[in-house]
Short mmCIF file of N, CA and C in Angstrom, two decimals:
data_model
loop_
_atom_site.label_atom_id
_atom_site.label_comp_id
_atom_site.label_asym_id
_atom_site.label_seq_id
_atom_site.Cartn_x
_atom_site.Cartn_y
_atom_site.Cartn_z
N MET A 9 -12.26 23.13 -6.31
CA MET A 9 -11.78 22.54 -5.07
C MET A 9 -10.96 21.31 -5.41
N LEU A 10 -9.96 21.05 -4.60
CA LEU A 10 -9.08 19.90 -4.76
C LEU A 10 -9.33 18.96 -3.59
N ALA A 11 -9.53 17.67 -3.85
CA ALA A 11 -9.75 16.69 -2.78
C ALA A 11 -8.70 15.61 -2.89
N LEU A 12 -8.26 15.10 -1.75
CA LEU A 12 -7.21 14.09 -1.70
C LEU A 12 -7.75 12.81 -1.08
N THR A 13 -7.37 11.69 -1.64
CA THR A 13 -7.67 10.40 -1.05
C THR A 13 -6.38 9.61 -1.03
N TRP A 14 -6.07 9.01 0.09
CA TRP A 14 -4.81 8.28 0.22
C TRP A 14 -5.01 6.80 0.04
N LEU A 15 -4.06 6.19 -0.61
CA LEU A 15 -3.94 4.74 -0.64
C LEU A 15 -2.83 4.48 0.37
N LEU A 16 -3.18 4.10 1.59
CA LEU A 16 -2.23 4.08 2.70
C LEU A 16 -1.12 3.06 2.52
N PRO A 17 0.14 3.52 2.67
CA PRO A 17 1.26 2.59 2.66
C PRO A 17 1.22 1.70 3.90
N ALA A 18 1.95 0.61 3.88
CA ALA A 18 1.93 -0.37 4.97
C ALA A 18 2.27 0.24 6.33
N GLN A 19 3.17 1.24 6.39
CA GLN A 19 3.56 1.78 7.68
C GLN A 19 2.42 2.52 8.38
N TYR A 20 1.31 2.78 7.66
CA TYR A 20 0.16 3.44 8.27
C TYR A 20 -0.99 2.47 8.52
N ALA A 21 -0.74 1.19 8.43
CA ALA A 21 -1.80 0.20 8.61
C ALA A 21 -2.46 0.32 9.98
N ALA A 22 -1.73 0.79 10.98
CA ALA A 22 -2.28 0.94 12.33
C ALA A 22 -2.94 2.30 12.55
N ALA A 23 -3.04 3.12 11.51
CA ALA A 23 -3.62 4.46 11.66
C ALA A 23 -5.05 4.37 12.15
N GLU A 24 -5.36 5.17 13.15
CA GLU A 24 -6.71 5.26 13.69
C GLU A 24 -7.36 6.58 13.33
N CYS A 25 -6.54 7.60 13.05
CA CYS A 25 -7.06 8.95 12.90
C CYS A 25 -6.36 9.70 11.77
N LEU A 26 -7.07 10.65 11.21
CA LEU A 26 -6.49 11.70 10.39
C LEU A 26 -6.29 12.85 11.37
N ILE A 27 -5.06 13.30 11.54
CA ILE A 27 -4.75 14.33 12.52
C ILE A 27 -4.42 15.62 11.79
N VAL A 28 -5.11 16.71 12.17
CA VAL A 28 -4.85 18.03 11.62
C VAL A 28 -4.16 18.85 12.71
N ASN A 29 -2.94 19.32 12.41
CA ASN A 29 -2.18 20.15 13.34
C ASN A 29 -2.26 21.60 12.89
N PHE A 30 -2.54 22.47 13.83
CA PHE A 30 -2.69 23.89 13.52
C PHE A 30 -1.44 24.67 13.92
N LYS A 31 -1.24 25.80 13.30
CA LYS A 31 -0.07 26.63 13.56
C LYS A 31 -0.03 27.16 14.99
N ASN A 32 -1.18 27.21 15.67
CA ASN A 32 -1.19 27.70 17.06
C ASN A 32 -0.84 26.60 18.06
N GLY A 33 -0.46 25.41 17.57
CA GLY A 33 -0.05 24.32 18.45
C GLY A 33 -1.15 23.35 18.83
N THR A 34 -2.39 23.61 18.46
CA THR A 34 -3.49 22.69 18.75
C THR A 34 -3.64 21.70 17.62
N SER A 35 -4.45 20.66 17.84
CA SER A 35 -4.72 19.68 16.79
C SER A 35 -6.10 19.11 16.99
N THR A 36 -6.61 18.48 15.96
CA THR A 36 -7.88 17.77 16.03
C THR A 36 -7.73 16.50 15.21
N SER A 37 -8.57 15.51 15.47
CA SER A 37 -8.44 14.25 14.74
C SER A 37 -9.81 13.76 14.27
N PHE A 38 -9.77 12.94 13.24
CA PHE A 38 -10.97 12.37 12.64
C PHE A 38 -10.77 10.87 12.53
N ASP A 39 -11.77 10.11 12.93
CA ASP A 39 -11.70 8.65 12.91
C ASP A 39 -11.49 8.16 11.48
N ILE A 40 -10.46 7.37 11.27
CA ILE A 40 -10.12 6.89 9.93
C ILE A 40 -11.20 5.94 9.40
N ASN A 41 -11.94 5.30 10.29
CA ASN A 41 -13.01 4.39 9.87
C ASN A 41 -14.18 5.14 9.23
N ASP A 42 -14.26 6.46 9.47
CA ASP A 42 -15.30 7.28 8.83
C ASP A 42 -14.90 7.68 7.42
N ARG A 43 -13.69 7.27 7.00
CA ARG A 43 -13.16 7.55 5.66
C ARG A 43 -13.26 9.04 5.32
N PRO A 44 -12.60 9.89 6.11
CA PRO A 44 -12.70 11.32 5.85
C PRO A 44 -12.06 11.70 4.50
N GLU A 45 -12.72 12.59 3.80
CA GLU A 45 -12.21 13.12 2.55
C GLU A 45 -11.73 14.53 2.81
N VAL A 46 -10.50 14.82 2.42
CA VAL A 46 -9.91 16.13 2.63
C VAL A 46 -9.99 16.89 1.32
N GLY A 47 -10.60 18.07 1.36
CA GLY A 47 -10.70 18.90 0.17
C GLY A 47 -10.21 20.30 0.45
N PHE A 48 -9.87 21.02 -0.60
CA PHE A 48 -9.39 22.38 -0.48
C PHE A 48 -10.04 23.24 -1.54
N ASP A 49 -10.36 24.47 -1.16
CA ASP A 49 -10.69 25.46 -2.17
C ASP A 49 -9.67 26.59 -1.97
N ALA A 50 -9.91 27.74 -2.48
CA ALA A 50 -8.91 28.81 -2.46
C ALA A 50 -8.40 29.15 -1.06
N SER A 51 -9.26 29.05 -0.04
CA SER A 51 -8.82 29.47 1.30
C SER A 51 -9.26 28.54 2.42
N GLN A 52 -9.90 27.43 2.11
CA GLN A 52 -10.46 26.56 3.13
C GLN A 52 -9.99 25.12 2.97
N MET A 53 -9.80 24.45 4.09
CA MET A 53 -9.58 23.00 4.14
C MET A 53 -10.90 22.42 4.60
N ILE A 54 -11.46 21.50 3.84
CA ILE A 54 -12.77 20.93 4.15
C ILE A 54 -12.59 19.43 4.36
N ILE A 55 -13.02 18.95 5.53
CA ILE A 55 -12.94 17.52 5.82
C ILE A 55 -14.37 17.01 5.94
N LYS A 56 -14.72 16.05 5.09
CA LYS A 56 -16.08 15.50 5.06
C LYS A 56 -16.02 14.00 5.30
N SER A 57 -16.97 13.53 6.07
CA SER A 57 -17.19 12.10 6.23
C SER A 57 -18.70 11.90 6.36
N GLN A 58 -19.11 10.66 6.50
CA GLN A 58 -20.55 10.41 6.68
C GLN A 58 -21.05 11.02 7.97
N ALA A 59 -20.16 11.12 8.97
CA ALA A 59 -20.57 11.59 10.29
C ALA A 59 -20.52 13.11 10.45
N LEU A 60 -19.64 13.80 9.69
CA LEU A 60 -19.47 15.23 9.93
C LEU A 60 -18.84 15.93 8.76
N GLU A 61 -18.83 17.26 8.86
CA GLU A 61 -18.11 18.10 7.93
C GLU A 61 -17.48 19.23 8.74
N ALA A 62 -16.19 19.47 8.53
CA ALA A 62 -15.48 20.53 9.24
C ALA A 62 -14.72 21.37 8.23
N THR A 63 -14.66 22.67 8.48
CA THR A 63 -13.97 23.60 7.60
C THR A 63 -12.99 24.42 8.41
N TYR A 64 -11.77 24.58 7.86
CA TYR A 64 -10.72 25.35 8.53
C TYR A 64 -10.09 26.29 7.52
N ASP A 65 -9.68 27.47 7.98
CA ASP A 65 -8.93 28.38 7.13
C ASP A 65 -7.57 27.75 6.84
N VAL A 66 -7.19 27.66 5.58
CA VAL A 66 -5.93 27.03 5.19
C VAL A 66 -4.76 27.69 5.91
N GLU A 67 -4.81 28.98 6.09
CA GLU A 67 -3.70 29.70 6.72
C GLU A 67 -3.45 29.27 8.15
N THR A 68 -4.44 28.63 8.81
CA THR A 68 -4.27 28.20 10.20
C THR A 68 -3.75 26.77 10.31
N VAL A 69 -3.77 26.01 9.20
CA VAL A 69 -3.37 24.60 9.22
C VAL A 69 -1.86 24.50 8.99
N ASP A 70 -1.19 23.75 9.86
CA ASP A 70 0.25 23.52 9.70
C ASP A 70 0.49 22.26 8.89
N THR A 71 -0.02 21.11 9.37
CA THR A 71 0.14 19.83 8.67
C THR A 71 -1.08 18.97 8.92
N PHE A 72 -1.21 17.91 8.12
CA PHE A 72 -2.17 16.85 8.43
C PHE A 72 -1.55 15.54 8.01
N THR A 73 -1.79 14.52 8.84
CA THR A 73 -1.17 13.22 8.62
C THR A 73 -2.03 12.16 9.29
N PHE A 74 -1.57 10.92 9.23
CA PHE A 74 -2.27 9.83 9.88
C PHE A 74 -1.58 9.48 11.19
N GLY A 75 -2.34 8.98 12.16
CA GLY A 75 -1.76 8.63 13.44
C GLY A 75 -2.73 7.83 14.27
N SER A 76 -2.46 7.81 15.56
CA SER A 76 -3.32 7.13 16.52
C SER A 76 -3.72 8.15 17.56
N GLU A 77 -4.60 7.77 18.45
CA GLU A 77 -5.01 8.69 19.52
C GLU A 77 -3.81 9.13 20.34
N ALA A 78 -2.77 8.31 20.38
CA ALA A 78 -1.57 8.65 21.14
C ALA A 78 -0.68 9.63 20.39
N GLY A 79 -0.95 9.88 19.13
CA GLY A 79 -0.15 10.84 18.37
C GLY A 79 0.14 10.36 16.97
N VAL A 80 0.90 11.16 16.28
CA VAL A 80 1.26 10.87 14.89
C VAL A 80 2.10 9.61 14.85
N LEU A 81 1.78 8.72 13.94
CA LEU A 81 2.54 7.48 13.83
C LEU A 81 3.95 7.72 13.33
N ASN A 82 4.10 8.64 12.42
CA ASN A 82 5.41 8.87 11.85
C ASN A 82 5.46 10.30 11.31
N SER A 83 5.88 11.24 12.15
CA SER A 83 5.86 12.64 11.74
C SER A 83 7.04 13.01 10.87
N ILE A 84 8.09 12.20 10.85
CA ILE A 84 9.29 12.48 10.07
C ILE A 84 9.35 11.51 8.90
N LEU A 85 9.66 12.04 7.74
CA LEU A 85 9.80 11.18 6.58
C LEU A 85 10.98 10.24 6.77
N GLU A 86 10.74 8.97 6.59
CA GLU A 86 11.81 8.00 6.64
C GLU A 86 12.31 7.74 5.24
N LYS A 87 13.49 7.16 5.13
CA LYS A 87 14.07 6.88 3.82
C LYS A 87 13.09 6.05 2.98
N GLY A 88 12.83 6.51 1.79
CA GLY A 88 11.92 5.81 0.90
C GLY A 88 10.46 6.16 1.08
N GLU A 89 10.11 6.99 2.08
CA GLU A 89 8.72 7.36 2.31
C GLU A 89 8.40 8.63 1.54
N VAL A 90 7.26 8.64 0.92
CA VAL A 90 6.82 9.79 0.13
C VAL A 90 5.51 10.28 0.70
N ARG A 91 5.34 11.61 0.77
CA ARG A 91 4.09 12.19 1.25
C ARG A 91 3.58 13.20 0.26
N ILE A 92 2.28 13.33 0.24
CA ILE A 92 1.64 14.34 -0.60
C ILE A 92 1.21 15.48 0.31
N VAL A 93 1.43 16.70 -0.15
CA VAL A 93 1.14 17.89 0.65
C VAL A 93 0.33 18.85 -0.21
N TYR A 94 -0.74 19.38 0.35
CA TYR A 94 -1.54 20.38 -0.32
C TYR A 94 -0.78 21.70 -0.33
N LYS A 95 -0.67 22.35 -1.47
CA LYS A 95 -0.02 23.67 -1.55
C LYS A 95 -1.08 24.77 -1.62
N ASN A 96 -1.99 24.66 -2.55
CA ASN A 96 -3.13 25.57 -2.67
C ASN A 96 -4.16 24.89 -3.56
N SER A 97 -5.19 25.62 -3.96
CA SER A 97 -6.28 24.97 -4.68
C SER A 97 -5.89 24.44 -6.06
N GLU A 98 -4.71 24.78 -6.54
CA GLU A 98 -4.28 24.32 -7.86
C GLU A 98 -2.98 23.52 -7.84
N CYS A 99 -2.30 23.42 -6.71
CA CYS A 99 -1.00 22.75 -6.67
C CYS A 99 -0.96 21.68 -5.59
N VAL A 100 -0.31 20.57 -5.93
CA VAL A 100 -0.08 19.47 -5.00
C VAL A 100 1.41 19.19 -5.01
N GLU A 101 1.98 19.05 -3.82
CA GLU A 101 3.41 18.82 -3.69
C GLU A 101 3.67 17.42 -3.17
N ILE A 102 4.64 16.75 -3.76
CA ILE A 102 5.07 15.43 -3.31
C ILE A 102 6.44 15.64 -2.66
N SER A 103 6.60 15.20 -1.42
CA SER A 103 7.90 15.34 -0.76
C SER A 103 8.42 13.96 -0.37
N GLY A 104 9.73 13.89 -0.15
CA GLY A 104 10.36 12.64 0.24
C GLY A 104 10.95 11.86 -0.91
N LEU A 105 10.94 12.43 -2.10
CA LEU A 105 11.55 11.77 -3.25
C LEU A 105 13.05 12.03 -3.25
N GLU A 106 13.78 11.23 -3.96
CA GLU A 106 15.19 11.51 -4.17
C GLU A 106 15.29 12.55 -5.28
N ALA A 107 16.33 13.38 -5.24
CA ALA A 107 16.52 14.41 -6.26
C ALA A 107 16.45 13.80 -7.66
N GLN A 108 15.77 14.51 -8.54
CA GLN A 108 15.62 14.14 -9.96
C GLN A 108 14.75 12.90 -10.18
N THR A 109 14.10 12.39 -9.15
CA THR A 109 13.20 11.25 -9.31
C THR A 109 11.90 11.71 -9.97
N PRO A 110 11.43 10.98 -10.97
CA PRO A 110 10.19 11.39 -11.63
C PRO A 110 8.93 11.02 -10.82
N ALA A 111 7.90 11.83 -11.01
CA ALA A 111 6.56 11.56 -10.50
C ALA A 111 5.61 11.83 -11.67
N TYR A 112 4.49 11.13 -11.70
CA TYR A 112 3.61 11.18 -12.86
C TYR A 112 2.18 11.48 -12.45
N LEU A 113 1.49 12.23 -13.30
CA LEU A 113 0.07 12.49 -13.15
C LEU A 113 -0.64 11.74 -14.27
N HIS A 114 -1.61 10.89 -13.89
CA HIS A 114 -2.32 10.05 -14.86
C HIS A 114 -3.82 10.33 -14.81
N SER A 115 -4.48 10.14 -15.94
CA SER A 115 -5.94 10.13 -15.97
C SER A 115 -6.39 8.78 -15.42
N LEU A 116 -7.67 8.65 -15.14
CA LEU A 116 -8.19 7.36 -14.67
C LEU A 116 -8.07 6.27 -15.72
N SER A 117 -7.98 6.66 -16.97
CA SER A 117 -7.83 5.66 -18.03
C SER A 117 -6.38 5.23 -18.21
N GLY A 118 -5.47 5.80 -17.41
CA GLY A 118 -4.07 5.39 -17.45
C GLY A 118 -3.18 6.23 -18.33
N VAL A 119 -3.72 7.26 -18.96
CA VAL A 119 -2.91 8.13 -19.82
C VAL A 119 -2.05 9.04 -18.94
N THR A 120 -0.76 9.09 -19.23
CA THR A 120 0.14 9.99 -18.49
C THR A 120 -0.07 11.40 -19.00
N LEU A 121 -0.48 12.29 -18.10
CA LEU A 121 -0.78 13.68 -18.46
C LEU A 121 0.38 14.62 -18.17
N ALA A 122 1.20 14.26 -17.18
CA ALA A 122 2.34 15.10 -16.83
C ALA A 122 3.39 14.24 -16.14
N ALA A 123 4.63 14.60 -16.36
CA ALA A 123 5.75 13.95 -15.68
C ALA A 123 6.68 15.06 -15.23
N ILE A 124 7.06 15.03 -13.94
CA ILE A 124 7.97 16.04 -13.42
C ILE A 124 9.05 15.35 -12.61
N GLN A 125 10.15 16.05 -12.42
CA GLN A 125 11.24 15.51 -11.62
C GLN A 125 11.33 16.29 -10.32
N ALA A 126 11.70 15.57 -9.26
CA ALA A 126 11.89 16.20 -7.96
C ALA A 126 13.10 17.14 -8.02
N ASP A 127 13.01 18.22 -7.26
CA ASP A 127 14.14 19.15 -7.18
C ASP A 127 15.21 18.58 -6.25
N SER A 128 16.23 19.36 -5.96
CA SER A 128 17.36 18.88 -5.15
C SER A 128 16.96 18.54 -3.72
N SER A 129 15.83 19.08 -3.24
CA SER A 129 15.35 18.75 -1.89
C SER A 129 14.39 17.57 -1.88
N GLY A 130 14.13 16.97 -3.05
CA GLY A 130 13.25 15.81 -3.13
C GLY A 130 11.77 16.16 -3.23
N THR A 131 11.47 17.37 -3.69
CA THR A 131 10.09 17.83 -3.79
C THR A 131 9.70 18.01 -5.25
N ALA A 132 8.51 17.54 -5.59
CA ALA A 132 7.95 17.71 -6.93
C ALA A 132 6.57 18.34 -6.78
N THR A 133 6.29 19.36 -7.57
CA THR A 133 5.01 20.06 -7.46
C THR A 133 4.25 19.97 -8.77
N PHE A 134 3.02 19.48 -8.69
CA PHE A 134 2.13 19.44 -9.85
C PHE A 134 1.22 20.65 -9.80
N ASN A 135 1.21 21.42 -10.88
CA ASN A 135 0.27 22.54 -11.03
C ASN A 135 -0.91 22.01 -11.83
N LEU A 136 -2.07 21.98 -11.21
CA LEU A 136 -3.26 21.39 -11.83
C LEU A 136 -4.17 22.43 -12.47
N SER A 137 -3.73 23.68 -12.53
CA SER A 137 -4.61 24.76 -13.01
C SER A 137 -5.07 24.54 -14.46
N SER A 138 -4.27 23.90 -15.28
CA SER A 138 -4.66 23.71 -16.68
C SER A 138 -5.48 22.44 -16.91
N PHE A 139 -5.70 21.65 -15.87
CA PHE A 139 -6.46 20.41 -16.01
C PHE A 139 -7.92 20.61 -15.64
N ALA A 140 -8.78 19.89 -16.32
CA ALA A 140 -10.22 19.97 -16.06
C ALA A 140 -10.57 19.34 -14.71
N LYS A 141 -11.74 19.65 -14.23
CA LYS A 141 -12.23 19.00 -13.01
C LYS A 141 -12.30 17.50 -13.28
N GLY A 142 -11.95 16.72 -12.26
CA GLY A 142 -12.00 15.28 -12.44
C GLY A 142 -11.09 14.57 -11.46
N VAL A 143 -10.93 13.28 -11.68
CA VAL A 143 -10.13 12.43 -10.81
C VAL A 143 -8.83 12.09 -11.52
N TYR A 144 -7.74 12.21 -10.79
CA TYR A 144 -6.41 11.95 -11.33
C TYR A 144 -5.64 11.07 -10.35
N ILE A 145 -4.62 10.39 -10.85
CA ILE A 145 -3.76 9.56 -10.01
C ILE A 145 -2.33 10.07 -10.15
N ILE A 146 -1.67 10.28 -9.00
CA ILE A 146 -0.26 10.63 -9.00
C ILE A 146 0.50 9.39 -8.56
N THR A 147 1.52 9.01 -9.32
CA THR A 147 2.34 7.86 -8.95
C THR A 147 3.80 8.30 -8.84
N THR A 148 4.52 7.55 -8.01
CA THR A 148 5.95 7.80 -7.84
C THR A 148 6.71 6.53 -8.19
N CYS A 149 8.01 6.66 -8.33
CA CYS A 149 8.83 5.51 -8.70
C CYS A 149 8.91 4.44 -7.62
N ASN A 150 8.55 4.79 -6.38
CA ASN A 150 8.58 3.78 -5.32
C ASN A 150 7.22 3.11 -5.16
N SER A 151 6.40 3.21 -6.20
CA SER A 151 5.10 2.53 -6.29
C SER A 151 4.03 3.07 -5.35
N GLN A 152 4.19 4.28 -4.84
CA GLN A 152 3.11 4.88 -4.07
C GLN A 152 2.19 5.62 -5.02
N SER A 153 0.89 5.60 -4.72
CA SER A 153 -0.11 6.25 -5.55
C SER A 153 -1.01 7.11 -4.68
N PHE A 154 -1.46 8.22 -5.26
CA PHE A 154 -2.36 9.13 -4.56
C PHE A 154 -3.48 9.49 -5.54
N LYS A 155 -4.72 9.43 -5.06
CA LYS A 155 -5.86 9.82 -5.88
C LYS A 155 -6.15 11.28 -5.59
N ILE A 156 -6.26 12.09 -6.64
CA ILE A 156 -6.53 13.52 -6.52
C ILE A 156 -7.86 13.79 -7.19
N ILE A 157 -8.74 14.52 -6.54
CA ILE A 157 -10.01 14.91 -7.13
C ILE A 157 -10.00 16.43 -7.25
N LYS A 158 -10.02 16.91 -8.46
CA LYS A 158 -10.09 18.35 -8.70
C LYS A 158 -11.55 18.71 -8.95
N ARG A 159 -12.06 19.61 -8.10
CA ARG A 159 -13.48 20.00 -8.22
C ARG A 159 -13.60 21.44 -8.63
#
């Protein structure tokens, strides 16, 4: 299973909720103060917090992001904003990079394990299938970091 933890950029400081949008047009939200952890296995999205645990079929999930009860704070990538997107249980995609911009996968001890460049659309995909279970950090050139837990 792959779990994601965000180090929230300043533009999400007002986030109240983790919002999950489904392909059928519905959505659900989780209180950000409960520190929900988002995990994935081969076919399920699992959201765990101290208060609850919810499981959804990955095929039914469209997107998930941060927002407020009034809606998503920023559903469109702005210039310089980078987002991490779950692809499947072994791949994580970074979007919003400039073409050919590098992104790095590091161990917790700071060792760089992989470096990839964004494609022409600004997307970089890390395939984690060859890495052991554990905690990893993905960094981008604009100083954003994402903690990845491979289970």
